[in-house]
Coordinates of N, CA and C in Angstrom, one line a residue:
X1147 N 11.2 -0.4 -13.2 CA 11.1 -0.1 -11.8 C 10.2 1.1 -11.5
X1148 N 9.8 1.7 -12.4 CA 9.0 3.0 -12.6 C 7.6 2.2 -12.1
X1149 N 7.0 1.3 -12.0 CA 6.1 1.1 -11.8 C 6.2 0.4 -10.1
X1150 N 7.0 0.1 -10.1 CA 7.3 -0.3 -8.2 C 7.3 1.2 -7.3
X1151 N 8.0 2.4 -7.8 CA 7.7 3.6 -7.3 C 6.2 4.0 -7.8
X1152 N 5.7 4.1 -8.2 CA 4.2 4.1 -8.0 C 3.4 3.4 -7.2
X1153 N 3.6 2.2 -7.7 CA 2.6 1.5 -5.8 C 3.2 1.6 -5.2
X1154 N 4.3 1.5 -4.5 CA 5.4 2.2 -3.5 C 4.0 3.7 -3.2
X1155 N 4.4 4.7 -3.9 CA 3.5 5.9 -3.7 C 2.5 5.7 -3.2
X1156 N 1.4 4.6 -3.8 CA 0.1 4.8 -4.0 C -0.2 3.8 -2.6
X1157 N 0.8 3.1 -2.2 CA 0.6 2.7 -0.9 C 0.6 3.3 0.5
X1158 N 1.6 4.2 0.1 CA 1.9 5.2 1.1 C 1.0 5.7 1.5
X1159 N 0.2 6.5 -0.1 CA -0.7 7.2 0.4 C -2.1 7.1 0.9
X1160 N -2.4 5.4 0.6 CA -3.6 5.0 1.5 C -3.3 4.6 2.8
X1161 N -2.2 4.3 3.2 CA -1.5 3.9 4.5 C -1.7 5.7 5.6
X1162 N -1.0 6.5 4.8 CA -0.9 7.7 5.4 C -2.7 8.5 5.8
X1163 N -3.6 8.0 4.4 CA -4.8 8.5 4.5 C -5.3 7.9 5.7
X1164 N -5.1 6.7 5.8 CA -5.7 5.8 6.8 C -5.5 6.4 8.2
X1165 N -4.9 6.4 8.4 CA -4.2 6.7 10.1 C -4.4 8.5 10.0
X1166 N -4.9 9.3 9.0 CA -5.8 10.6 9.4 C -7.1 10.6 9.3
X1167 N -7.1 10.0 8.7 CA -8.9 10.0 8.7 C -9.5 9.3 10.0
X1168 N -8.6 8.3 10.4 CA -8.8 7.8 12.0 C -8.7 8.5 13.0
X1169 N -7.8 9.7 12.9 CA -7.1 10.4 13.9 C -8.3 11.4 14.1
X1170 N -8.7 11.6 13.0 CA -9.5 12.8 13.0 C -11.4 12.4 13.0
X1171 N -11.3 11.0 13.3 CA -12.7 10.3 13.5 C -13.5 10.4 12.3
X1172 N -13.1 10.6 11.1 CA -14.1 10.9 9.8 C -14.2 9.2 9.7
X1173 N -13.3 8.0 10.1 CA -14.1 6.6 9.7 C -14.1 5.4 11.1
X1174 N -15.2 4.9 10.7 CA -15.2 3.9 12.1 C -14.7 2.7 11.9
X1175 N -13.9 2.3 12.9 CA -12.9 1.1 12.4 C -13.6 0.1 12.6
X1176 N -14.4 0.3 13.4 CA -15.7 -1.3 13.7 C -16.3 -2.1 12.2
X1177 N -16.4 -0.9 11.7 CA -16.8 -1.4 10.1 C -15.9 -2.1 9.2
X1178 N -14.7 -1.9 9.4 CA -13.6 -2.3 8.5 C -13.3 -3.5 8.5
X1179 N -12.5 -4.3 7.5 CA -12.1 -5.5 7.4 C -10.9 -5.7 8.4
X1180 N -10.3 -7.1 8.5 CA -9.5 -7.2 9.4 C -8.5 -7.1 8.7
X1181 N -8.0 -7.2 7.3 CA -7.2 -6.6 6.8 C -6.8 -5.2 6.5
X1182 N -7.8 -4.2 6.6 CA -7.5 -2.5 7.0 C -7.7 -2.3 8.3
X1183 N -7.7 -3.3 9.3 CA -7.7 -2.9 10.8 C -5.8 -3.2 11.0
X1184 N -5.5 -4.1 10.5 CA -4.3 -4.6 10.8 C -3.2 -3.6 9.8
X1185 N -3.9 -3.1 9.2 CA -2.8 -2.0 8.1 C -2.6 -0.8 9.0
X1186 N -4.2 -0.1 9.6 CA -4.1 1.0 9.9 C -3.5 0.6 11.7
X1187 N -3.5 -0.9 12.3 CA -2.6 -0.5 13.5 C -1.3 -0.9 13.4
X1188 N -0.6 -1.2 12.4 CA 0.9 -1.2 11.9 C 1.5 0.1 11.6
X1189 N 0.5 0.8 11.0 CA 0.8 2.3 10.6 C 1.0 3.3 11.6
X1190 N -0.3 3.0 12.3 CA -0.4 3.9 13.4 C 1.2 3.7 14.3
X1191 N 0.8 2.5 15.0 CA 2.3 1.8 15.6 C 3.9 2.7 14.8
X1192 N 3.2 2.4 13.5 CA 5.0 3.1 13.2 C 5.1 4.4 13.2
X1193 N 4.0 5.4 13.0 CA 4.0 6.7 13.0 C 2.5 7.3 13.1
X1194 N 2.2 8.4 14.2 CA 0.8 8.3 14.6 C 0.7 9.6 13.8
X1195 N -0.8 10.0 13.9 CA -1.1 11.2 13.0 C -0.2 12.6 13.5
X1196 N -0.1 13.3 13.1 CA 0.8 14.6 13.8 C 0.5 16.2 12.8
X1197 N -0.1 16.5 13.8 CA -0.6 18.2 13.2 C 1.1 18.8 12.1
X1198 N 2.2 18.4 12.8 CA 3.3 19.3 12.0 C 3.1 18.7 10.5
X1199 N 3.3 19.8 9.7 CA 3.4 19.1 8.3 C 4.9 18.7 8.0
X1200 N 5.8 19.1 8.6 CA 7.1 18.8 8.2 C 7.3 17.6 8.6
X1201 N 6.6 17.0 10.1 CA 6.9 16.0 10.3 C 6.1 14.5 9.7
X1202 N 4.7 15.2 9.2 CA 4.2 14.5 8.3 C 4.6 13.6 6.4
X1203 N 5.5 15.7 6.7 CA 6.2 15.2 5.3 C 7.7 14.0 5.6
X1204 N 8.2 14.0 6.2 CA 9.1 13.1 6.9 C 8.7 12.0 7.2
X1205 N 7.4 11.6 7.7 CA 6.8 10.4 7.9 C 6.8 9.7 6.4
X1206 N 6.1 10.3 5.6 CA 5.7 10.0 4.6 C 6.7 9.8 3.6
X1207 N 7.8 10.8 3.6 CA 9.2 9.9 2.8 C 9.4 8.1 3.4
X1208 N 9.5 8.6 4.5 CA 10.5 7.7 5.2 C 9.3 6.1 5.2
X1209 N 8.4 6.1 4.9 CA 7.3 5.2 5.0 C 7.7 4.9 3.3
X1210 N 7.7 5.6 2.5 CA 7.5 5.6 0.6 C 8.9 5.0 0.7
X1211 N 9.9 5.3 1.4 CA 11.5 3.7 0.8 C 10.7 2.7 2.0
X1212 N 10.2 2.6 2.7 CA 9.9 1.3 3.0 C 9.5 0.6 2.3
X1213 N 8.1 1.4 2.0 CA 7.7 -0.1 0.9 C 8.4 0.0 -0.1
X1214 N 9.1 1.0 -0.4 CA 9.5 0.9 -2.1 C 10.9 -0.4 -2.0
X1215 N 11.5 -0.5 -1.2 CA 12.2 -1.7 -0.2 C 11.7 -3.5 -0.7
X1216 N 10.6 -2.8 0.0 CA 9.8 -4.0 0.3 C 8.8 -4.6 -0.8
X1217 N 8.6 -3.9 -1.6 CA 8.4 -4.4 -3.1 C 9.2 -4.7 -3.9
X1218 N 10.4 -3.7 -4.1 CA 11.6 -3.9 -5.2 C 12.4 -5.6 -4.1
X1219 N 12.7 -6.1 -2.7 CA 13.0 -7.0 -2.4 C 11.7 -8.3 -3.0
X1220 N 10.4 -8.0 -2.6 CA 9.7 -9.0 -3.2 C 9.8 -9.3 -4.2
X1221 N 10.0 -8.3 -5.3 CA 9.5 -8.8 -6.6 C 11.3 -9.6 -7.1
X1222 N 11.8 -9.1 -6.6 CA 13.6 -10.0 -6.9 C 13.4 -11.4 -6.6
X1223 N 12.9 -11.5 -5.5 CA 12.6 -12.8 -4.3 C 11.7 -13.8 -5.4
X1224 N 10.8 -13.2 -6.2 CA 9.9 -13.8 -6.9 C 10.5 -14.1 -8.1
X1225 N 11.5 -13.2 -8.8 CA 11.8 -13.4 -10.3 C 13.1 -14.6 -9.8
X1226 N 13.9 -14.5 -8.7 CA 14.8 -15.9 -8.6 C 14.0 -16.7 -8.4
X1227 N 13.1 -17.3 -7.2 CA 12.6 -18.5 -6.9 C 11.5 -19.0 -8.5
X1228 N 11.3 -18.3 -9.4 CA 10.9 -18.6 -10.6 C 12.1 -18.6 -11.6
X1229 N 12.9 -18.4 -11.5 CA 14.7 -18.7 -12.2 C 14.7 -20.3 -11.8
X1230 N 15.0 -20.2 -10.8 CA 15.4 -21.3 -9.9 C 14.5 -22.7 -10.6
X1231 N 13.0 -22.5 -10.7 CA 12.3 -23.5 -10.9 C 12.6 -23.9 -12.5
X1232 N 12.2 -23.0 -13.2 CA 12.6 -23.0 -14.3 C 13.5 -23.7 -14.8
X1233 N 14.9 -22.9 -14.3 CA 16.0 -23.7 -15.0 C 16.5 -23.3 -16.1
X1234 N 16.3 -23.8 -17.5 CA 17.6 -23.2 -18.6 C 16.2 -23.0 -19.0
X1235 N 15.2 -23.2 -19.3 CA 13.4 -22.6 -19.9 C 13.5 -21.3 -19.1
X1236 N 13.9 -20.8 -18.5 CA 13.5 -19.2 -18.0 C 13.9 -18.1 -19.2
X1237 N 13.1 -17.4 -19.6 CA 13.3 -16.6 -20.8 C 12.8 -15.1 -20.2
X1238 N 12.7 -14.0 -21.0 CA 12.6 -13.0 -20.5 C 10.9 -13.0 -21.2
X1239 N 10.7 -13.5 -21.4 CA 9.4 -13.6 -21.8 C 8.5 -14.2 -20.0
X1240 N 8.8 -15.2 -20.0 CA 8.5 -15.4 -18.6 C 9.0 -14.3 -17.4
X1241 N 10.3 -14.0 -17.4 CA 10.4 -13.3 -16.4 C 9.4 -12.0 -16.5
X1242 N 9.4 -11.5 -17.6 CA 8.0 -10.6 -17.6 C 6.5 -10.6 -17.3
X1243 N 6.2 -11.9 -17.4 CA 5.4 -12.6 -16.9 C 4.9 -12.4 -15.5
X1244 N 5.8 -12.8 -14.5 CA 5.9 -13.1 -13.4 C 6.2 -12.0 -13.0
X1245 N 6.7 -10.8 -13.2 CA 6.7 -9.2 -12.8 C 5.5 -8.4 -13.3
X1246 N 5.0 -9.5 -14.1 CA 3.3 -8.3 -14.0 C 2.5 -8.9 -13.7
X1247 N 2.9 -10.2 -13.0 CA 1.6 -10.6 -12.4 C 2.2 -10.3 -10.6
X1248 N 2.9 -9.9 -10.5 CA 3.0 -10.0 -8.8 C 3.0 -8.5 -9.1
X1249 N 3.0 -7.3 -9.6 CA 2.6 -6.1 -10.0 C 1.1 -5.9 -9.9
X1250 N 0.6 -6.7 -10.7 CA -1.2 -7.2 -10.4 C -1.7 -7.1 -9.2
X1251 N -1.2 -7.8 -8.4 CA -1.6 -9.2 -7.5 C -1.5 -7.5 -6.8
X1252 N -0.5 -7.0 -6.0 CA 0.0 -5.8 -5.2 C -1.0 -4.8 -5.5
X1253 N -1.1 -4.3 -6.5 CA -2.4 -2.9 -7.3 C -3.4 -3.5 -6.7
X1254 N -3.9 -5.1 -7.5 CA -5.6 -5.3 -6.7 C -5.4 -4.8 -5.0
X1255 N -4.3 -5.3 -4.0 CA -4.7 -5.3 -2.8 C -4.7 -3.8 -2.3
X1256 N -4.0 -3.1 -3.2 CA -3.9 -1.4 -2.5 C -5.3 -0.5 -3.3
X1257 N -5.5 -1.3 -4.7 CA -6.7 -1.1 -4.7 C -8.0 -1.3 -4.0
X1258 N -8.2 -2.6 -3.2 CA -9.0 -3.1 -2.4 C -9.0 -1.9 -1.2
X1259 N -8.0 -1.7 -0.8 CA -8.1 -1.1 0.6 C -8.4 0.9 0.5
X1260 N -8.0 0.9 -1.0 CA -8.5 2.4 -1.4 C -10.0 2.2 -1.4
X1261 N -10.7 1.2 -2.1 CA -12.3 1.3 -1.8 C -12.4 1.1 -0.7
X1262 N -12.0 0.4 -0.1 CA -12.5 0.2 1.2 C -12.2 1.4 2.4
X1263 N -11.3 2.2 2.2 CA -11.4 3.5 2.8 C -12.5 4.8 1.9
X1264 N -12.4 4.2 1.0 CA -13.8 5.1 0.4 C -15.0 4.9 0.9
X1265 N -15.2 3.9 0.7 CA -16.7 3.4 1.3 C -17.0 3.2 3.0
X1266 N -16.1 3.5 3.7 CA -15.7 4.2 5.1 C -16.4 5.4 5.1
X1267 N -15.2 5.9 4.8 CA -15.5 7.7 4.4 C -17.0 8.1 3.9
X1268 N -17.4 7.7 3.5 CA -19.0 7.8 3.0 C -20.0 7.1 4.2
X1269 N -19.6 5.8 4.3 CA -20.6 5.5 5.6 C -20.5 6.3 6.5
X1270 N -19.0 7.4 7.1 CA -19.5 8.0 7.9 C -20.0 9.3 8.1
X1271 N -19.6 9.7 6.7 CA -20.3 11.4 6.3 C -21.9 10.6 6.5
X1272 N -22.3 9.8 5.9 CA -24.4 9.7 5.4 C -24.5 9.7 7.4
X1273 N -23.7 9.0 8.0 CA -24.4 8.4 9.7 C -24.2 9.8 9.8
X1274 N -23.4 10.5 10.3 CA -23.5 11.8 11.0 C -24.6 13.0 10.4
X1275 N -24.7 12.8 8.7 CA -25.7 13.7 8.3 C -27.1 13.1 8.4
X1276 N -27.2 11.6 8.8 CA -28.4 11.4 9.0 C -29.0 11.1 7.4
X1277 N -28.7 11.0 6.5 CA -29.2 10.9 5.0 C -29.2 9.2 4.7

């Protein structure tokens, strides 16, 4: 489960990065995919940027058991309905299987959206400096 609290984490923190770097105009949403448009107006929607850090830090718990929720439910959801198919062939060899590939599958997409707030972040430092 150590590794569900990490992307848990590592989501948070591109979700949280997302909606200040917006707040604070460092990236232009016109550029972005419709998949980091629809993250960062979910995010925003559930909690907008806010100068308090305490309330930041509170945001940011309370966002890190959501997904941690919402991954630790997915990945259960995934190891029964592959029980289920299986049948008396379900081994722990498979069940491992199928918990590191929906482990995979989750990293590529929070990876995808960390470059893709990088490569934001940079288009809009070069436009403003003109380089």
């Amino acid at each position: 489960m150590f590794q569900i609290t990490r992307l848990a984490a590592s989501m948070t923190k591109v979700a949280r990065s997302t909606v200040k770097q917006a707040a604070k105009n460092k990236i232009d949403l016109k550029n972005a995919s419709d998949t980091f448009k629809v993250m960062h107006d979910i995010e925003t929607k559930a909690a907008p940027y806010s100068k308090n850090i305490f309330k930041r830090a509170y945001v940011w718990t309370k966002e890190f058991f959501a997904s941690y929720k919402v991954l630790n439910k997915g990945l259960k959801e995934t190891l029964k309905t592959q029980k289920e198919a299986f049948g008396e062939k379900y081994t722990k060899k498979e069940a491992k299987f199928f918990k590191d590939a929906f482990i995979d599958g989750i990293k590529e997409k929070v990876n995808a959206l960390k470059n893709e707030l990088k490569t934001l972040t940079t288009k809009t430092k070069t436009e403003k400096t003109g380089k």
